[in-house]
Amino acid sequence: MIEVLWHGRGGQGAFTAARLLGAAASMDEGAYALAFPSFGPERRGAPMRAFTKMSDAPIGDRSAVHRAAFVIYLDETLVEDGWEDELAPGGLMLLNTRTPVDDPRVVCIDADGISAAVLGRPIPNTVFLGAI
């Protein structure tokens, strides 16, 4: 099973991206996916997480992802100490930032800048869907 953990703020499209990734991953026969959000008080800008699980077998585990192959931050201000504990062995963090990070597990992408240039406004989830 491949698990993806999305970190974002309400309105950035983390849950939409989680669902779209799951839908794309489950299009083939024998492919399964599950996507769901986790958030506190619902309001625009509040921190939230979303999860995508993809497998070639039915997915019965509907619990939150704790160690993912990909941990995606749509907002760099959400990164906290201990972020690496969310990575599965060999996993990667994809980070929306213009600032380089000297860690081979971190892939820095200026998703706000790319999406603003292509789509006319910052919509970082679309860039990370392409990256995945």
Short mmCIF file of N, CA and C in Angstrom, two decimals:
data_model
loop_
_atom_site.label_atom_id
_atom_site.label_comp_id
_atom_site.label_asym_id
_atom_site.label_seq_id
_atom_site.Cartn_x
_atom_site.Cartn_y
_atom_site.Cartn_z
N MET A 1 0.84 -1.18 0.00
CA MET A 1 0.00 0.00 0.00
C MET A 1 0.89 1.24 0.00
N ILE A 2 0.49 2.22 -0.77
CA ILE A 2 1.18 3.52 -0.81
C ILE A 2 0.29 4.51 -0.07
N GLU A 3 0.86 5.20 0.90
CA GLU A 3 0.11 6.16 1.68
C GLU A 3 0.69 7.56 1.49
N VAL A 4 -0.21 8.53 1.37
CA VAL A 4 0.18 9.92 1.19
C VAL A 4 -0.51 10.74 2.27
N LEU A 5 0.26 11.59 2.93
CA LEU A 5 -0.26 12.48 3.97
C LEU A 5 -0.15 13.91 3.46
N TRP A 6 -1.27 14.58 3.40
CA TRP A 6 -1.34 15.96 2.91
C TRP A 6 -1.53 16.90 4.10
N HIS A 7 -0.70 17.94 4.20
CA HIS A 7 -0.86 19.00 5.19
C HIS A 7 -1.22 20.27 4.45
N GLY A 8 -2.25 20.94 4.88
CA GLY A 8 -2.63 22.19 4.25
C GLY A 8 -3.45 23.04 5.20
N ARG A 9 -3.96 24.10 4.66
CA ARG A 9 -4.87 24.97 5.39
C ARG A 9 -6.21 24.91 4.66
N GLY A 10 -7.28 25.07 5.43
CA GLY A 10 -8.61 25.04 4.84
C GLY A 10 -8.70 25.97 3.64
N GLY A 11 -9.12 25.46 2.52
CA GLY A 11 -9.25 26.25 1.31
C GLY A 11 -8.12 26.06 0.31
N GLN A 12 -7.04 25.37 0.71
CA GLN A 12 -5.92 25.15 -0.21
C GLN A 12 -6.12 23.94 -1.10
N GLY A 13 -7.08 23.13 -0.81
CA GLY A 13 -7.37 21.99 -1.67
C GLY A 13 -6.68 20.69 -1.31
N ALA A 14 -6.25 20.53 -0.06
CA ALA A 14 -5.58 19.28 0.32
C ALA A 14 -6.52 18.09 0.20
N PHE A 15 -7.74 18.23 0.68
CA PHE A 15 -8.68 17.11 0.59
C PHE A 15 -9.08 16.85 -0.86
N THR A 16 -9.27 17.90 -1.62
CA THR A 16 -9.58 17.73 -3.05
C THR A 16 -8.45 16.97 -3.74
N ALA A 17 -7.21 17.35 -3.45
CA ALA A 17 -6.06 16.66 -4.06
C ALA A 17 -6.01 15.20 -3.61
N ALA A 18 -6.27 14.95 -2.34
CA ALA A 18 -6.26 13.57 -1.84
C ALA A 18 -7.29 12.73 -2.58
N ARG A 19 -8.48 13.28 -2.78
CA ARG A 19 -9.54 12.55 -3.50
C ARG A 19 -9.19 12.35 -4.96
N LEU A 20 -8.67 13.39 -5.62
CA LEU A 20 -8.30 13.27 -7.03
C LEU A 20 -7.19 12.24 -7.23
N LEU A 21 -6.20 12.24 -6.36
CA LEU A 21 -5.13 11.25 -6.45
C LEU A 21 -5.70 9.84 -6.28
N GLY A 22 -6.57 9.68 -5.30
CA GLY A 22 -7.20 8.37 -5.09
C GLY A 22 -8.03 7.94 -6.28
N ALA A 23 -8.79 8.86 -6.85
CA ALA A 23 -9.62 8.54 -8.01
C ALA A 23 -8.75 8.11 -9.19
N ALA A 24 -7.67 8.83 -9.42
CA ALA A 24 -6.78 8.49 -10.54
C ALA A 24 -6.10 7.14 -10.29
N ALA A 25 -5.70 6.89 -9.06
CA ALA A 25 -5.00 5.64 -8.74
C ALA A 25 -5.91 4.43 -8.82
N SER A 26 -7.21 4.62 -8.69
CA SER A 26 -8.12 3.47 -8.66
C SER A 26 -8.85 3.25 -9.99
N MET A 27 -8.41 3.90 -11.03
CA MET A 27 -9.09 3.76 -12.33
C MET A 27 -8.86 2.39 -12.98
N ASP A 28 -7.73 1.78 -12.74
CA ASP A 28 -7.45 0.48 -13.34
C ASP A 28 -8.17 -0.63 -12.58
N GLU A 29 -8.47 -1.68 -13.30
CA GLU A 29 -9.08 -2.85 -12.68
C GLU A 29 -8.13 -3.41 -11.62
N GLY A 30 -8.66 -3.74 -10.46
CA GLY A 30 -7.84 -4.30 -9.38
C GLY A 30 -7.07 -3.26 -8.60
N ALA A 31 -7.36 -1.99 -8.81
CA ALA A 31 -6.71 -0.91 -8.07
C ALA A 31 -7.73 -0.29 -7.12
N TYR A 32 -7.28 0.02 -5.92
CA TYR A 32 -8.17 0.55 -4.90
C TYR A 32 -7.54 1.78 -4.27
N ALA A 33 -8.40 2.66 -3.79
CA ALA A 33 -7.91 3.86 -3.12
C ALA A 33 -8.94 4.33 -2.11
N LEU A 34 -8.44 5.05 -1.14
CA LEU A 34 -9.27 5.63 -0.10
C LEU A 34 -8.71 7.01 0.20
N ALA A 35 -9.56 8.01 0.32
CA ALA A 35 -9.13 9.36 0.65
C ALA A 35 -10.10 9.94 1.67
N PHE A 36 -9.55 10.62 2.68
CA PHE A 36 -10.40 11.22 3.70
C PHE A 36 -9.65 12.34 4.40
N PRO A 37 -10.39 13.31 4.98
CA PRO A 37 -9.75 14.44 5.65
C PRO A 37 -9.73 14.26 7.17
N SER A 38 -8.97 15.12 7.82
CA SER A 38 -8.96 15.22 9.27
C SER A 38 -8.73 16.69 9.60
N PHE A 39 -9.66 17.27 10.34
CA PHE A 39 -9.51 18.68 10.69
C PHE A 39 -10.28 18.98 11.95
N GLY A 40 -9.93 20.08 12.58
CA GLY A 40 -10.61 20.55 13.77
C GLY A 40 -11.74 21.46 13.36
N PRO A 41 -11.83 22.63 14.00
CA PRO A 41 -12.90 23.57 13.63
C PRO A 41 -12.80 23.93 12.15
N GLU A 42 -13.91 23.81 11.46
CA GLU A 42 -13.92 24.08 10.03
C GLU A 42 -13.93 25.59 9.78
N ARG A 43 -12.84 26.07 9.24
CA ARG A 43 -12.78 27.46 8.82
C ARG A 43 -11.64 27.60 7.83
N ARG A 44 -11.80 28.53 6.93
CA ARG A 44 -10.77 28.79 5.93
C ARG A 44 -9.49 29.20 6.64
N GLY A 45 -8.38 28.59 6.23
CA GLY A 45 -7.08 28.92 6.80
C GLY A 45 -6.66 28.07 7.99
N ALA A 46 -7.57 27.29 8.54
CA ALA A 46 -7.22 26.44 9.68
C ALA A 46 -6.39 25.25 9.20
N PRO A 47 -5.38 24.85 9.98
CA PRO A 47 -4.59 23.67 9.59
C PRO A 47 -5.47 22.43 9.48
N MET A 48 -5.18 21.62 8.50
CA MET A 48 -5.90 20.37 8.32
C MET A 48 -4.99 19.34 7.66
N ARG A 49 -5.40 18.10 7.72
CA ARG A 49 -4.66 17.02 7.06
C ARG A 49 -5.64 16.22 6.23
N ALA A 50 -5.12 15.61 5.19
CA ALA A 50 -5.90 14.68 4.37
C ALA A 50 -5.01 13.49 4.06
N PHE A 51 -5.63 12.40 3.75
CA PHE A 51 -4.90 11.15 3.54
C PHE A 51 -5.36 10.47 2.26
N THR A 52 -4.42 9.85 1.57
CA THR A 52 -4.73 9.01 0.42
C THR A 52 -4.03 7.68 0.64
N LYS A 53 -4.78 6.61 0.50
CA LYS A 53 -4.23 5.25 0.56
C LYS A 53 -4.54 4.59 -0.77
N MET A 54 -3.50 3.98 -1.36
CA MET A 54 -3.65 3.33 -2.66
C MET A 54 -3.07 1.92 -2.58
N SER A 55 -3.78 0.96 -3.16
CA SER A 55 -3.35 -0.43 -3.05
C SER A 55 -3.89 -1.25 -4.21
N ASP A 56 -3.30 -2.43 -4.39
CA ASP A 56 -3.82 -3.37 -5.38
C ASP A 56 -4.75 -4.40 -4.72
N ALA A 57 -5.10 -4.14 -3.46
CA ALA A 57 -6.05 -4.98 -2.73
C ALA A 57 -7.05 -4.05 -2.04
N PRO A 58 -8.25 -4.55 -1.74
CA PRO A 58 -9.21 -3.71 -1.02
C PRO A 58 -8.60 -3.16 0.27
N ILE A 59 -8.95 -1.93 0.59
CA ILE A 59 -8.38 -1.25 1.75
C ILE A 59 -9.40 -1.28 2.88
N GLY A 60 -9.08 -2.01 3.93
CA GLY A 60 -9.99 -2.11 5.08
C GLY A 60 -9.61 -1.16 6.21
N ASP A 61 -8.35 -0.75 6.24
CA ASP A 61 -7.87 0.13 7.31
C ASP A 61 -8.24 1.57 6.98
N ARG A 62 -9.16 2.12 7.74
CA ARG A 62 -9.62 3.48 7.51
C ARG A 62 -9.06 4.46 8.54
N SER A 63 -7.96 4.07 9.16
CA SER A 63 -7.34 4.96 10.16
C SER A 63 -6.43 5.98 9.49
N ALA A 64 -6.10 7.02 10.24
CA ALA A 64 -5.21 8.08 9.74
C ALA A 64 -3.84 7.50 9.41
N VAL A 65 -3.18 8.13 8.46
CA VAL A 65 -1.83 7.73 8.06
C VAL A 65 -0.85 8.37 9.03
N HIS A 66 0.07 7.57 9.56
CA HIS A 66 1.06 8.10 10.50
C HIS A 66 2.47 8.11 9.92
N ARG A 67 2.77 7.20 9.01
CA ARG A 67 4.09 7.13 8.37
C ARG A 67 3.84 6.88 6.89
N ALA A 68 4.01 7.92 6.10
CA ALA A 68 3.63 7.88 4.70
C ALA A 68 4.83 7.85 3.76
N ALA A 69 4.60 7.30 2.58
CA ALA A 69 5.63 7.32 1.53
C ALA A 69 5.87 8.74 1.06
N PHE A 70 4.80 9.54 1.04
CA PHE A 70 4.89 10.95 0.63
C PHE A 70 4.15 11.80 1.65
N VAL A 71 4.83 12.81 2.18
CA VAL A 71 4.21 13.79 3.07
C VAL A 71 4.29 15.12 2.33
N ILE A 72 3.13 15.70 2.06
CA ILE A 72 3.06 16.90 1.24
C ILE A 72 2.59 18.08 2.09
N TYR A 73 3.36 19.15 2.05
CA TYR A 73 3.01 20.38 2.76
C TYR A 73 2.63 21.44 1.74
N LEU A 74 1.36 21.80 1.70
CA LEU A 74 0.90 22.86 0.81
C LEU A 74 1.26 24.24 1.35
N ASP A 75 1.61 24.31 2.63
CA ASP A 75 1.97 25.56 3.29
C ASP A 75 3.19 25.29 4.16
N GLU A 76 4.31 25.92 3.84
CA GLU A 76 5.55 25.64 4.57
C GLU A 76 5.48 26.05 6.03
N THR A 77 4.56 26.93 6.41
CA THR A 77 4.46 27.33 7.82
C THR A 77 3.90 26.21 8.69
N LEU A 78 3.40 25.15 8.10
CA LEU A 78 2.86 24.03 8.86
C LEU A 78 3.92 23.01 9.27
N VAL A 79 5.12 23.13 8.72
CA VAL A 79 6.18 22.17 9.04
C VAL A 79 6.66 22.43 10.47
N GLU A 80 6.66 21.38 11.27
CA GLU A 80 7.09 21.49 12.67
C GLU A 80 8.24 20.52 12.92
N ASP A 81 8.94 20.75 14.01
CA ASP A 81 9.98 19.81 14.42
C ASP A 81 9.35 18.42 14.55
N GLY A 82 10.08 17.41 14.12
CA GLY A 82 9.58 16.04 14.17
C GLY A 82 8.83 15.62 12.92
N TRP A 83 8.83 16.47 11.88
CA TRP A 83 8.12 16.13 10.64
C TRP A 83 8.61 14.81 10.08
N GLU A 84 9.90 14.51 10.28
CA GLU A 84 10.46 13.29 9.70
C GLU A 84 9.84 12.02 10.29
N ASP A 85 9.21 12.13 11.45
CA ASP A 85 8.55 10.97 12.04
C ASP A 85 7.34 10.52 11.23
N GLU A 86 6.85 11.39 10.35
CA GLU A 86 5.71 11.04 9.50
C GLU A 86 6.13 10.31 8.23
N LEU A 87 7.43 10.28 7.95
CA LEU A 87 7.92 9.61 6.74
C LEU A 87 8.14 8.12 6.98
N ALA A 88 7.68 7.32 6.05
CA ALA A 88 8.02 5.91 6.06
C ALA A 88 9.48 5.79 5.60
N PRO A 89 10.15 4.70 5.91
CA PRO A 89 11.52 4.53 5.41
C PRO A 89 11.57 4.71 3.89
N GLY A 90 12.48 5.55 3.43
CA GLY A 90 12.60 5.84 2.02
C GLY A 90 11.60 6.87 1.51
N GLY A 91 10.79 7.42 2.41
CA GLY A 91 9.76 8.37 2.01
C GLY A 91 10.32 9.75 1.68
N LEU A 92 9.47 10.56 1.06
CA LEU A 92 9.85 11.92 0.67
C LEU A 92 8.84 12.93 1.18
N MET A 93 9.35 14.09 1.57
CA MET A 93 8.50 15.23 1.86
C MET A 93 8.52 16.13 0.64
N LEU A 94 7.34 16.54 0.18
CA LEU A 94 7.23 17.54 -0.89
C LEU A 94 6.76 18.82 -0.22
N LEU A 95 7.53 19.88 -0.38
CA LEU A 95 7.31 21.12 0.36
C LEU A 95 7.09 22.29 -0.57
N ASN A 96 6.02 23.03 -0.34
CA ASN A 96 5.72 24.23 -1.10
C ASN A 96 6.56 25.38 -0.54
N THR A 97 7.68 25.66 -1.18
CA THR A 97 8.57 26.71 -0.69
C THR A 97 9.46 27.20 -1.82
N ARG A 98 9.94 28.41 -1.66
CA ARG A 98 10.97 28.95 -2.57
C ARG A 98 12.35 28.77 -1.97
N THR A 99 12.41 28.40 -0.69
CA THR A 99 13.67 28.28 0.04
C THR A 99 14.20 26.85 -0.05
N PRO A 100 15.44 26.68 -0.53
CA PRO A 100 16.02 25.34 -0.60
C PRO A 100 16.19 24.73 0.80
N VAL A 101 16.03 23.44 0.89
CA VAL A 101 16.23 22.70 2.14
C VAL A 101 17.30 21.66 1.88
N ASP A 102 18.32 21.65 2.73
CA ASP A 102 19.44 20.74 2.55
C ASP A 102 19.16 19.40 3.25
N ASP A 103 18.25 18.64 2.67
CA ASP A 103 17.90 17.32 3.20
C ASP A 103 17.44 16.50 2.00
N PRO A 104 18.08 15.37 1.75
CA PRO A 104 17.73 14.57 0.56
C PRO A 104 16.31 14.01 0.59
N ARG A 105 15.67 14.04 1.74
CA ARG A 105 14.29 13.54 1.85
C ARG A 105 13.26 14.62 1.49
N VAL A 106 13.73 15.86 1.27
CA VAL A 106 12.83 16.98 1.02
C VAL A 106 12.95 17.44 -0.43
N VAL A 107 11.81 17.50 -1.11
CA VAL A 107 11.74 18.02 -2.47
C VAL A 107 11.03 19.36 -2.38
N CYS A 108 11.76 20.43 -2.66
CA CYS A 108 11.20 21.78 -2.59
C CYS A 108 10.64 22.19 -3.94
N ILE A 109 9.39 22.64 -3.93
CA ILE A 109 8.71 23.06 -5.15
C ILE A 109 8.00 24.38 -4.86
N ASP A 110 8.21 25.37 -5.71
CA ASP A 110 7.50 26.63 -5.58
C ASP A 110 6.12 26.47 -6.22
N ALA A 111 5.26 25.71 -5.55
CA ALA A 111 3.95 25.39 -6.10
C ALA A 111 3.06 26.63 -6.22
N ASP A 112 3.19 27.57 -5.28
CA ASP A 112 2.41 28.80 -5.39
C ASP A 112 2.82 29.57 -6.64
N GLY A 113 4.12 29.69 -6.86
CA GLY A 113 4.62 30.42 -8.02
C GLY A 113 4.26 29.75 -9.33
N ILE A 114 4.41 28.43 -9.39
CA ILE A 114 4.10 27.70 -10.62
C ILE A 114 2.61 27.80 -10.94
N SER A 115 1.77 27.56 -9.94
CA SER A 115 0.33 27.61 -10.21
C SER A 115 -0.14 29.02 -10.53
N ALA A 116 0.44 30.04 -9.90
CA ALA A 116 0.07 31.42 -10.21
C ALA A 116 0.44 31.75 -11.65
N ALA A 117 1.60 31.29 -12.10
CA ALA A 117 2.04 31.57 -13.47
C ALA A 117 1.17 30.84 -14.50
N VAL A 118 0.78 29.61 -14.19
CA VAL A 118 0.03 28.80 -15.16
C VAL A 118 -1.48 29.01 -15.05
N LEU A 119 -1.98 29.07 -13.82
CA LEU A 119 -3.43 29.12 -13.59
C LEU A 119 -3.95 30.51 -13.25
N GLY A 120 -3.05 31.44 -12.97
CA GLY A 120 -3.48 32.79 -12.67
C GLY A 120 -3.64 33.10 -11.19
N ARG A 121 -3.53 32.10 -10.34
CA ARG A 121 -3.57 32.31 -8.90
C ARG A 121 -2.93 31.11 -8.21
N PRO A 122 -2.47 31.29 -6.98
CA PRO A 122 -1.80 30.17 -6.31
C PRO A 122 -2.79 29.07 -5.90
N ILE A 123 -2.66 27.93 -6.53
CA ILE A 123 -3.46 26.75 -6.22
C ILE A 123 -2.46 25.59 -6.10
N PRO A 124 -1.78 25.47 -4.95
CA PRO A 124 -0.65 24.54 -4.85
C PRO A 124 -1.01 23.07 -5.01
N ASN A 125 -2.25 22.68 -4.69
CA ASN A 125 -2.57 21.26 -4.79
C ASN A 125 -2.41 20.72 -6.20
N THR A 126 -2.69 21.54 -7.21
CA THR A 126 -2.58 21.09 -8.60
C THR A 126 -1.14 20.76 -8.96
N VAL A 127 -0.21 21.57 -8.47
CA VAL A 127 1.21 21.34 -8.75
C VAL A 127 1.66 20.04 -8.09
N PHE A 128 1.23 19.80 -6.86
CA PHE A 128 1.66 18.58 -6.17
C PHE A 128 1.02 17.33 -6.75
N LEU A 129 -0.17 17.44 -7.29
CA LEU A 129 -0.75 16.29 -8.00
C LEU A 129 0.12 15.94 -9.20
N GLY A 130 0.59 16.94 -9.90
CA GLY A 130 1.50 16.69 -11.02
C GLY A 130 2.82 16.10 -10.56
N ALA A 131 3.32 16.56 -9.44
CA ALA A 131 4.60 16.06 -8.92
C ALA A 131 4.49 14.59 -8.50
N ILE A 132 3.39 14.24 -7.89
CA ILE A 132 3.20 12.84 -7.47
C ILE A 132 3.06 11.97 -8.70
#
